[in-house]
Coordinates of C-alpha atoms and ligand atoms in Angstrom, one line a residue:
M19 CA 0.0 0.0 0.0
C20 CA 1.2 3.5 -0.8
V21 CA 0.0 7.2 -1.0
I22 CA 1.4 9.9 -3.3
V23 CA 1.5 13.4 -1.6
T24 CA 2.0 16.3 -4.0
G25 CA 3.5 19.5 -2.3
G26 CA 5.0 17.5 0.5
A27 CA 8.2 19.5 0.8
G28 CA 6.1 22.7 1.7
F29 CA 4.9 23.7 5.0
I30 CA 1.7 21.7 5.6
G31 CA 2.6 18.9 3.1
S32 CA 5.9 18.1 5.1
N33 CA 4.2 18.2 8.3
F34 CA 1.6 15.7 6.8
V35 CA 4.4 13.4 5.4
L36 CA 6.2 13.3 8.7
D37 CA 3.1 12.8 10.9
W38 CA 1.8 10.1 8.4
L39 CA 5.0 8.1 8.7
A40 CA 5.3 8.4 12.4
A41 CA 1.9 6.9 12.6
S42 CA 2.0 4.3 10.0
D43 CA 4.4 2.2 8.0
E44 CA 2.5 2.7 4.7
K45 CA 4.9 4.0 2.1
V46 CA 4.7 7.6 0.9
V47 CA 5.8 8.9 -2.5
T48 CA 6.4 12.7 -2.2
L49 CA 6.2 14.7 -5.6
D50 CA 7.2 18.4 -5.2
A51 CA 8.6 20.9 -7.6
L52 CA 10.8 22.5 -5.0
T53 CA 9.8 26.0 -5.7
Y54 CA 10.9 28.8 -3.5
A55 CA 8.6 27.3 -0.7
G56 CA 9.5 23.7 -1.1
N57 CA 12.3 22.5 1.1
L58 CA 13.8 19.1 1.4
E59 CA 15.4 20.0 4.7
N60 CA 11.9 19.6 6.1
L61 CA 11.8 16.2 5.3
A62 CA 15.7 15.6 6.4
S63 CA 14.7 13.1 9.1
L64 CA 13.4 10.6 6.5
Q65 CA 16.5 10.3 4.7
G66 CA 17.5 6.6 4.3
D67 CA 13.9 5.5 5.4
A68 CA 12.6 3.1 2.9
R69 CA 9.2 4.1 3.4
H70 CA 9.6 7.2 1.8
V71 CA 10.4 8.3 -1.8
F72 CA 11.0 11.7 -2.9
V73 CA 10.5 12.7 -6.5
A74 CA 11.5 16.2 -7.7
G75 CA 8.9 17.3 -10.4
S76 CA 5.7 19.2 -11.2
I77 CA 2.0 18.2 -11.0
G78 CA 1.7 20.0 -14.3
D79 CA 3.9 17.2 -15.9
G80 CA 1.3 14.6 -17.0
E81 CA 3.9 12.2 -18.1
L82 CA 5.8 12.3 -14.9
V83 CA 2.7 11.8 -12.9
A84 CA 1.4 8.9 -15.1
R85 CA 4.7 7.1 -14.6
L86 CA 4.6 7.7 -10.9
L87 CA 1.0 6.2 -10.6
D88 CA 1.9 3.3 -12.8
E89 CA 5.1 2.5 -11.0
H90 CA 3.9 2.9 -7.3
Q91 CA 0.2 2.0 -7.6
P92 CA -1.1 4.3 -4.8
R93 CA -4.4 3.8 -3.2
A94 CA -4.7 7.7 -2.7
V95 CA -3.4 10.9 -4.0
I96 CA -3.3 13.8 -1.6
N97 CA -2.7 17.1 -3.4
F98 CA -1.1 20.0 -1.5
A99 CA 1.1 21.2 -4.4
A100 CA 0.1 25.1 -5.0
E101 CA 1.3 28.6 -4.9
S102 CA 0.0 29.6 -1.6
H103 CA 0.9 33.2 -0.7
V104 CA -1.7 35.7 -1.4
D105 CA 0.6 38.7 -1.6
R106 CA 2.9 37.0 -4.1
S107 CA -0.4 36.3 -6.3
I108 CA -1.0 40.0 -6.1
H109 CA 2.6 40.8 -7.5
G110 CA 2.4 38.1 -10.1
P111 CA -0.6 35.9 -10.7
E112 CA 0.7 33.8 -13.6
D113 CA 2.3 31.2 -11.4
F114 CA -0.9 30.7 -9.4
I115 CA -2.9 30.1 -12.7
Q116 CA -0.2 27.7 -13.8
T117 CA 0.2 25.6 -11.0
N118 CA -3.2 25.8 -8.9
I119 CA -5.4 25.6 -12.2
V120 CA -3.4 24.1 -15.0
G121 CA -1.3 21.9 -12.7
T122 CA -4.4 20.5 -10.8
F123 CA -6.1 19.9 -14.1
R124 CA -3.0 18.0 -15.4
L125 CA -2.8 16.0 -12.1
L126 CA -6.6 15.0 -12.3
E127 CA -6.1 14.0 -16.0
A128 CA -3.2 11.6 -15.1
V129 CA -5.3 10.2 -12.0
R130 CA -8.4 9.8 -14.0
A131 CA -6.4 7.7 -16.6
Y132 CA -4.7 5.6 -13.9
F133 CA -8.1 5.2 -12.0
G134 CA -9.8 4.0 -15.4
K135 CA -7.2 1.0 -15.4
L136 CA -7.8 -0.2 -11.9
P137 CA -9.7 -3.2 -11.1
A138 CA -13.1 -2.8 -9.4
D139 CA -12.0 -3.7 -5.9
R140 CA -9.0 -1.1 -6.1
Q141 CA -11.3 1.5 -7.7
A142 CA -13.6 1.3 -4.7
A143 CA -10.8 1.9 -2.4
F144 CA -9.0 4.8 -4.2
R145 CA -9.3 8.4 -3.2
F146 CA -8.2 11.8 -4.6
L147 CA -7.9 14.3 -1.7
H148 CA -7.6 17.9 -2.7
V149 CA -6.4 20.3 0.0
S150 CA -7.9 23.8 -0.4
T151 CA -8.7 26.8 1.6
D152 CA -11.4 29.0 3.4
E153 CA -10.4 32.0 1.1
V154 CA -12.6 30.5 -1.7
Y155 CA -15.6 31.8 0.3
G156 CA -14.5 35.4 0.3
S157 CA -14.8 37.7 3.2
L158 CA -17.3 37.8 6.0
E159 CA -18.9 40.8 7.8
K160 CA -18.0 41.2 11.5
D161 CA -21.1 39.5 12.9
A162 CA -21.8 37.1 10.0
P163 CA -21.9 33.4 10.8
A164 CA -18.8 31.5 10.1
F165 CA -18.2 29.8 6.6
N166 CA -20.0 26.4 6.2
E167 CA -19.7 24.0 3.2
N168 CA -22.8 25.4 1.5
N169 CA -21.4 29.2 1.4
R170 CA -21.2 30.7 -2.0
Y171 CA -17.7 30.8 -3.6
E172 CA -16.7 34.5 -3.8
P173 CA -12.8 34.5 -4.0
N174 CA -11.3 37.9 -4.0
S175 CA -7.5 37.5 -4.9
P176 CA -5.8 35.7 -7.6
Y177 CA -4.6 33.1 -5.1
S178 CA -8.2 32.5 -3.8
A179 CA -9.7 32.6 -7.3
S180 CA -7.1 29.9 -8.6
K181 CA -7.8 27.8 -5.5
A182 CA -11.6 28.1 -6.3
A183 CA -11.1 27.1 -9.9
S184 CA -9.1 23.8 -8.8
D185 CA -11.8 23.0 -6.3
H186 CA -14.5 23.2 -9.2
L187 CA -12.2 21.1 -11.4
V188 CA -12.0 18.4 -8.6
R189 CA -15.9 18.4 -8.2
A190 CA -16.4 18.1 -12.1
Y191 CA -13.9 15.1 -12.1
D192 CA -16.3 13.4 -9.5
H193 CA -19.7 14.5 -11.3
T194 CA -18.6 13.9 -14.8
Y195 CA -15.9 11.0 -14.6
G196 CA -16.9 9.4 -11.5
L197 CA -13.3 9.9 -9.8
P198 CA -13.7 9.5 -6.0
V199 CA -12.8 12.7 -4.7
L200 CA -12.8 14.6 -1.2
T201 CA -12.0 18.2 -0.8
T202 CA -10.9 20.0 2.7
N203 CA -11.3 23.7 3.0
C204 CA -9.1 24.8 5.8
S205 CA -8.4 28.1 7.8
N206 CA -5.1 29.7 8.4
N207 CA -2.4 27.2 9.6
Y208 CA 0.7 27.9 11.7
G209 CA 3.4 25.7 13.3
P210 CA 6.7 24.2 12.3
Y211 CA 8.3 24.8 8.7
H212 CA 6.0 27.7 8.1
F213 CA 8.0 29.9 5.5
P214 CA 8.8 33.2 6.9
E215 CA 6.8 35.2 4.1
K216 CA 3.7 34.4 6.1
L217 CA 2.6 36.6 9.2
I218 CA 3.4 34.2 12.2
P219 CA 6.7 33.0 11.2
L220 CA 7.7 36.5 9.7
V221 CA 6.9 38.2 12.8
I222 CA 9.0 35.9 14.8
H223 CA 11.9 36.1 12.4
N224 CA 11.8 39.7 12.3
A225 CA 11.3 40.4 16.0
L226 CA 14.5 38.1 16.7
A227 CA 16.5 40.0 13.9
G228 CA 15.5 43.4 15.5
K229 CA 13.6 44.3 12.5
S230 CA 10.2 46.0 12.2
L231 CA 6.9 43.9 12.5
P232 CA 4.7 45.0 9.7
I233 CA 1.1 45.2 10.2
Y234 CA -1.3 45.9 7.0
G235 CA -3.8 48.6 7.4
D236 CA -5.4 48.7 10.9
G237 CA -4.5 45.2 11.9
M238 CA -8.1 44.5 12.8
Q239 CA -8.4 41.7 10.0
I240 CA -9.5 38.5 11.5
R241 CA -8.2 35.0 10.7
D242 CA -9.0 31.6 12.0
W243 CA -6.0 29.9 13.2
L244 CA -5.4 26.2 13.4
Y245 CA -2.2 24.3 14.4
V246 CA -1.0 22.5 11.5
K247 CA -0.8 19.0 13.0
D248 CA -4.5 19.4 13.8
H249 CA -5.1 20.1 10.0
C250 CA -2.9 17.0 9.1
A251 CA -5.1 14.8 11.3
A252 CA -8.3 16.2 9.9
I253 CA -7.0 15.2 6.5
R254 CA -5.9 11.7 7.5
R255 CA -9.6 11.4 9.0
V256 CA -11.1 12.8 5.8
L257 CA -9.2 10.2 3.8
E258 CA -10.0 7.4 6.1
A259 CA -13.8 8.0 6.4
G260 CA -14.9 11.1 4.4
R261 CA -18.3 10.7 2.1
L262 CA -17.1 10.6 -1.6
G263 CA -17.7 13.8 -3.3
E264 CA -18.0 15.7 0.0
T265 CA -16.2 18.8 1.0
Y266 CA -15.2 19.3 4.9
N267 CA -14.4 22.7 6.2
V268 CA -11.4 22.4 8.7
G269 CA -10.9 25.2 11.2
G270 CA -9.5 25.8 14.8
W271 CA -12.5 27.8 16.3
N272 CA -9.9 30.5 17.0
E273 CA -10.8 33.8 15.4
K274 CA -8.0 36.4 16.1
A275 CA -7.5 39.9 14.8
N276 CA -3.9 40.2 13.2
I277 CA -2.7 42.8 16.0
E278 CA -3.8 40.5 18.7
V279 CA -1.8 37.6 17.1
V280 CA 1.4 39.9 17.0
N281 CA 0.8 41.0 20.4
T282 CA 0.7 37.4 21.7
L283 CA 3.7 36.4 19.7
C284 CA 5.6 39.5 21.3
S285 CA 4.7 38.6 24.9
I286 CA 5.8 35.0 24.4
L287 CA 9.1 36.1 22.7
D288 CA 9.6 38.6 25.6
E289 CA 9.2 35.7 28.0
L290 CA 11.2 33.1 26.3
S291 CA 13.9 35.1 24.5
P292 CA 13.9 38.7 26.1
R293 CA 15.5 41.7 24.1
Q294 CA 18.9 42.6 25.7
D295 CA 17.7 46.1 26.2
G296 CA 14.9 45.0 28.3
E297 CA 12.2 46.5 25.9
S298 CA 9.3 44.7 24.6
Y299 CA 9.3 43.4 21.2
R300 CA 6.1 45.4 20.7
T301 CA 8.0 48.5 20.2
Q302 CA 9.1 47.0 16.9
I303 CA 5.5 46.9 15.6
T304 CA 4.9 49.0 12.4
Y305 CA 1.7 49.9 10.6
V306 CA 2.2 49.6 6.7
K307 CA 0.2 50.0 3.6
D308 CA -2.7 47.5 3.5
R309 CA -2.8 44.5 1.1
P310 CA -5.0 45.5 -1.9
G311 CA -8.3 43.7 -1.7
H312 CA -7.5 42.5 1.8
D313 CA -10.2 40.3 3.1
R314 CA -11.4 41.5 6.4
R315 CA -12.5 38.2 8.2
Y316 CA -12.5 34.6 7.6
A317 CA -14.3 32.1 10.1
I318 CA -14.8 28.4 9.6
D319 CA -17.7 26.4 10.8
A320 CA -16.0 22.9 11.3
S321 CA -19.0 21.0 12.7
K322 CA -19.8 19.0 9.8
L323 CA -16.3 17.4 10.3
E324 CA -17.1 17.0 14.0
R325 CA -20.4 15.6 13.6
E326 CA -19.7 13.2 10.8
L327 CA -16.2 12.2 11.5
G328 CA -15.5 12.9 15.1
W329 CA -12.6 15.4 14.4
R330 CA -11.8 18.4 16.6
P331 CA -8.5 20.4 17.1
L332 CA -6.4 19.0 20.0
E333 CA -4.6 22.3 20.3
T334 CA -6.0 25.8 21.5
F335 CA -4.3 28.9 19.9
E336 CA -2.5 29.3 23.4
T337 CA -0.8 26.1 23.4
G338 CA -0.2 25.9 19.6
I339 CA 1.4 29.3 19.4
R340 CA 3.7 28.6 22.3
K341 CA 4.8 25.3 20.7
T342 CA 5.4 27.2 17.5
V343 CA 7.6 30.0 19.0
Q344 CA 9.6 27.5 20.8
W345 CA 10.2 25.6 17.5
Y346 CA 11.4 28.7 15.8
L347 CA 13.7 29.6 18.8
D348 CA 15.0 25.8 18.5
N349 CA 15.4 25.7 14.8
Q350 CA 17.3 29.1 14.0
S351 CA 19.3 27.3 11.4
W352 CA 16.3 26.3 9.5
V353 CA 15.2 29.8 9.4
A354 CA 18.6 31.1 8.3
N355 CA 18.8 28.6 5.4
V356 CA 15.3 29.4 4.0
T357 CA 16.0 33.3 4.5
S358 CA 18.8 33.5 1.9
G359 CA 18.9 35.4 -1.3
A360 CA 15.6 34.9 -3.1
Y361 CA 13.9 35.5 0.3
R362 CA 15.6 38.9 0.6
E363 CA 14.8 39.8 -2.8
W364 CA 10.9 39.1 -2.0
L365 CA 11.0 41.2 1.1
G366 CA 12.4 44.2 -0.8
K367 CA 9.7 43.9 -3.5
Q368 CA 6.7 43.6 -0.7
Y369 CA 7.9 45.9 2.0
G370 CA 10.3 48.2 0.3
A371 CA 13.8 49.0 2.0
Ligands
NAD410 P1 3.6 26.2 0.9 O1 3.8 27.2 -0.2 O2 4.4 26.1 2.1 O3 4.1 24.7 0.0 C1 3.6 24.4 -1.3 C2 4.5 23.3 -1.7 O4 4.0 22.9 -3.2 C3 5.9 23.7 -2.0 O5 6.6 22.6 -1.5 C4 6.1 23.6 -3.5 O6 7.5 23.4 -3.8 C5 5.2 22.7 -3.9 N1 4.8 23.1 -5.3 C6 4.5 24.3 -5.8 N2 4.2 24.2 -7.2 C7 4.2 22.9 -7.5 C8 3.9 21.9 -8.7 N3 3.6 22.5 -9.7 N4 4.2 20.7 -8.5 C9 4.4 20.1 -7.5 N5 4.8 20.7 -6.3 C10 4.7 22.2 -6.2 O7 2.0 25.8 0.9 P2 1.2 25.4 2.3 O8 1.1 26.5 3.2 O9 2.0 24.3 2.7 O10 -0.1 24.8 1.5 C11 -0.3 23.6 1.1 C12 -1.8 23.4 0.5 O11 -2.5 23.8 1.5 C13 -2.0 24.5 -0.6 O12 -2.7 23.9 -1.4 C14 -2.8 25.7 0.2 O13 -3.7 26.4 -0.8 C15 -3.5 24.8 1.1 N6 -3.8 25.7 2.5 C16 -2.9 26.3 3.3 C17 -3.2 27.0 4.3 C18 -2.2 27.7 5.1 O14 -2.4 28.4 6.1 N7 -1.0 27.7 4.9 C19 -4.6 27.0 4.8 C20 -5.5 26.3 4.1 C21 -5.1 25.5 2.8
DAU411 O1 -7.0 31.4 5.1 C1 -6.2 30.2 4.6 C2 -5.0 30.8 3.9 O2 -4.1 31.5 4.9 C3 -4.3 29.9 2.9 O3 -5.1 29.5 1.9 C4 -3.0 30.6 2.3 O4 -2.2 29.7 1.5 C5 -2.2 31.1 3.6 O5 -1.1 32.0 2.9 C6 -3.1 32.2 4.6 O6 -3.5 33.5 3.9 P1 -3.4 34.8 4.4 O7 -3.2 35.9 3.5 O8 -4.5 35.0 5.6 O9 -1.9 34.6 5.4 P2 -0.7 35.6 5.7 O10 0.1 34.9 6.7 O11 -0.2 36.0 4.4 O12 -1.6 36.8 6.4 C7 -2.2 36.7 7.5 C8 -2.9 38.0 7.8 O13 -1.9 38.9 8.2 C9 -3.6 38.7 6.9 O14 -4.6 39.5 7.1 C10 -2.6 39.8 6.1 C11 -1.8 40.0 7.4 N1 -0.3 40.3 7.3 C12 0.4 39.6 6.6 C13 1.8 39.8 6.5 C14 2.7 38.7 5.7 C15 0.2 41.4 7.9 O15 -0.3 42.3 8.4 N2 1.5 41.8 7.7 C16 2.3 40.8 7.0 O16 3.4 41.2 6.7

């Protein structure tokens, strides 16, 4: 038995692969294009482990994907591969269209051909699980109920629009071709191996480096935060028992304004790694120009996943964020390695000097 994980060298994908192999001996084939966000160092602990095969390549390479499917005969494909950063999608949407839409389409085509050749018993067991985002639902008013699976799709950024398109393709491959698909739409993740272009790892990194902590606009935008390992557990559960063709919202029941998240990070850092001058890291907070089209609020109603499959997050925001800060303090060399040349170019483009 074996599963193929695409995008498994990125933030969530690598946590998923590591957690999978910590809990099971079922082989994992990781397919990852190793873009700026993919990092083999995340999977370094699996070096020499016969249960893991790493393949460098794109989900958009139909021939490669077909060859991997034929060779490894997986019982499931779990698709994390994507361009994932909203700000980058605003500066340059093209990669998002190519990977998230065209790439997902090519992947689906290869999987459809493979699935069509399987005997009936293996077809019955096969799953294609597509990992998506709450951003496809758009932005919520302050007091509106959290997103459930029946909310209308209203994506607002090139990133969320490209993810919405990929979700629709996945749905269509079930409806039209009978491909056994599952889709998860998750809120903001945080935890180990989070690339420091995203709010939480960026703030930890900048704080320790004595740099400013950039808050877009008024800092009152709300996100629902979920510890990455809880997301991985939810995906395993949906893969195991989700109803075919269904979508499941995944969230942490942890709505926080950005400024509150940054203040919490500063307080934990003040305690665990105080500044030498005795000042709080809060003094480094700087309000900067807002993100164009910035969604004001996301909130996820994950009650379907709890009701049908018994999943709930294990971490609260307070426990998860403390673990996360400690991980970054303990893994400064990982941060140093990913914040090299190309990363600095991005900071210049996004935040100026
Ligand atoms: P990430 O940017 O950290 O990782 C993406 C990975 O995909 C990288 O390893 C990259 O090299 C790889 N990749 C990119 N293009 C590829 C291609 N054409 N072929 C193969 N691999 C390719 O992203 P992440 O935060 O780990 O997100 C993973 C998935 O989860 C994405 O689909 C994202 O939309 C979704 N998601 C993320 C969050 C979040 O908070 N980070 C929340 C909900 C859903
Ligand atoms: O909601 C799920 C989504 O969460 C995922 O689909 C995306 O892949 C993931 O990147 C994340 O998107 P966000 O745009 O919400 O995450 P980001 O960390 O970029 O920003 C979180 C919030 O913090 C958002 O309101 C923008 C704000 N922000 C971000 C950065 C990088 C700042 O105020 N300052 C910053 O420097």
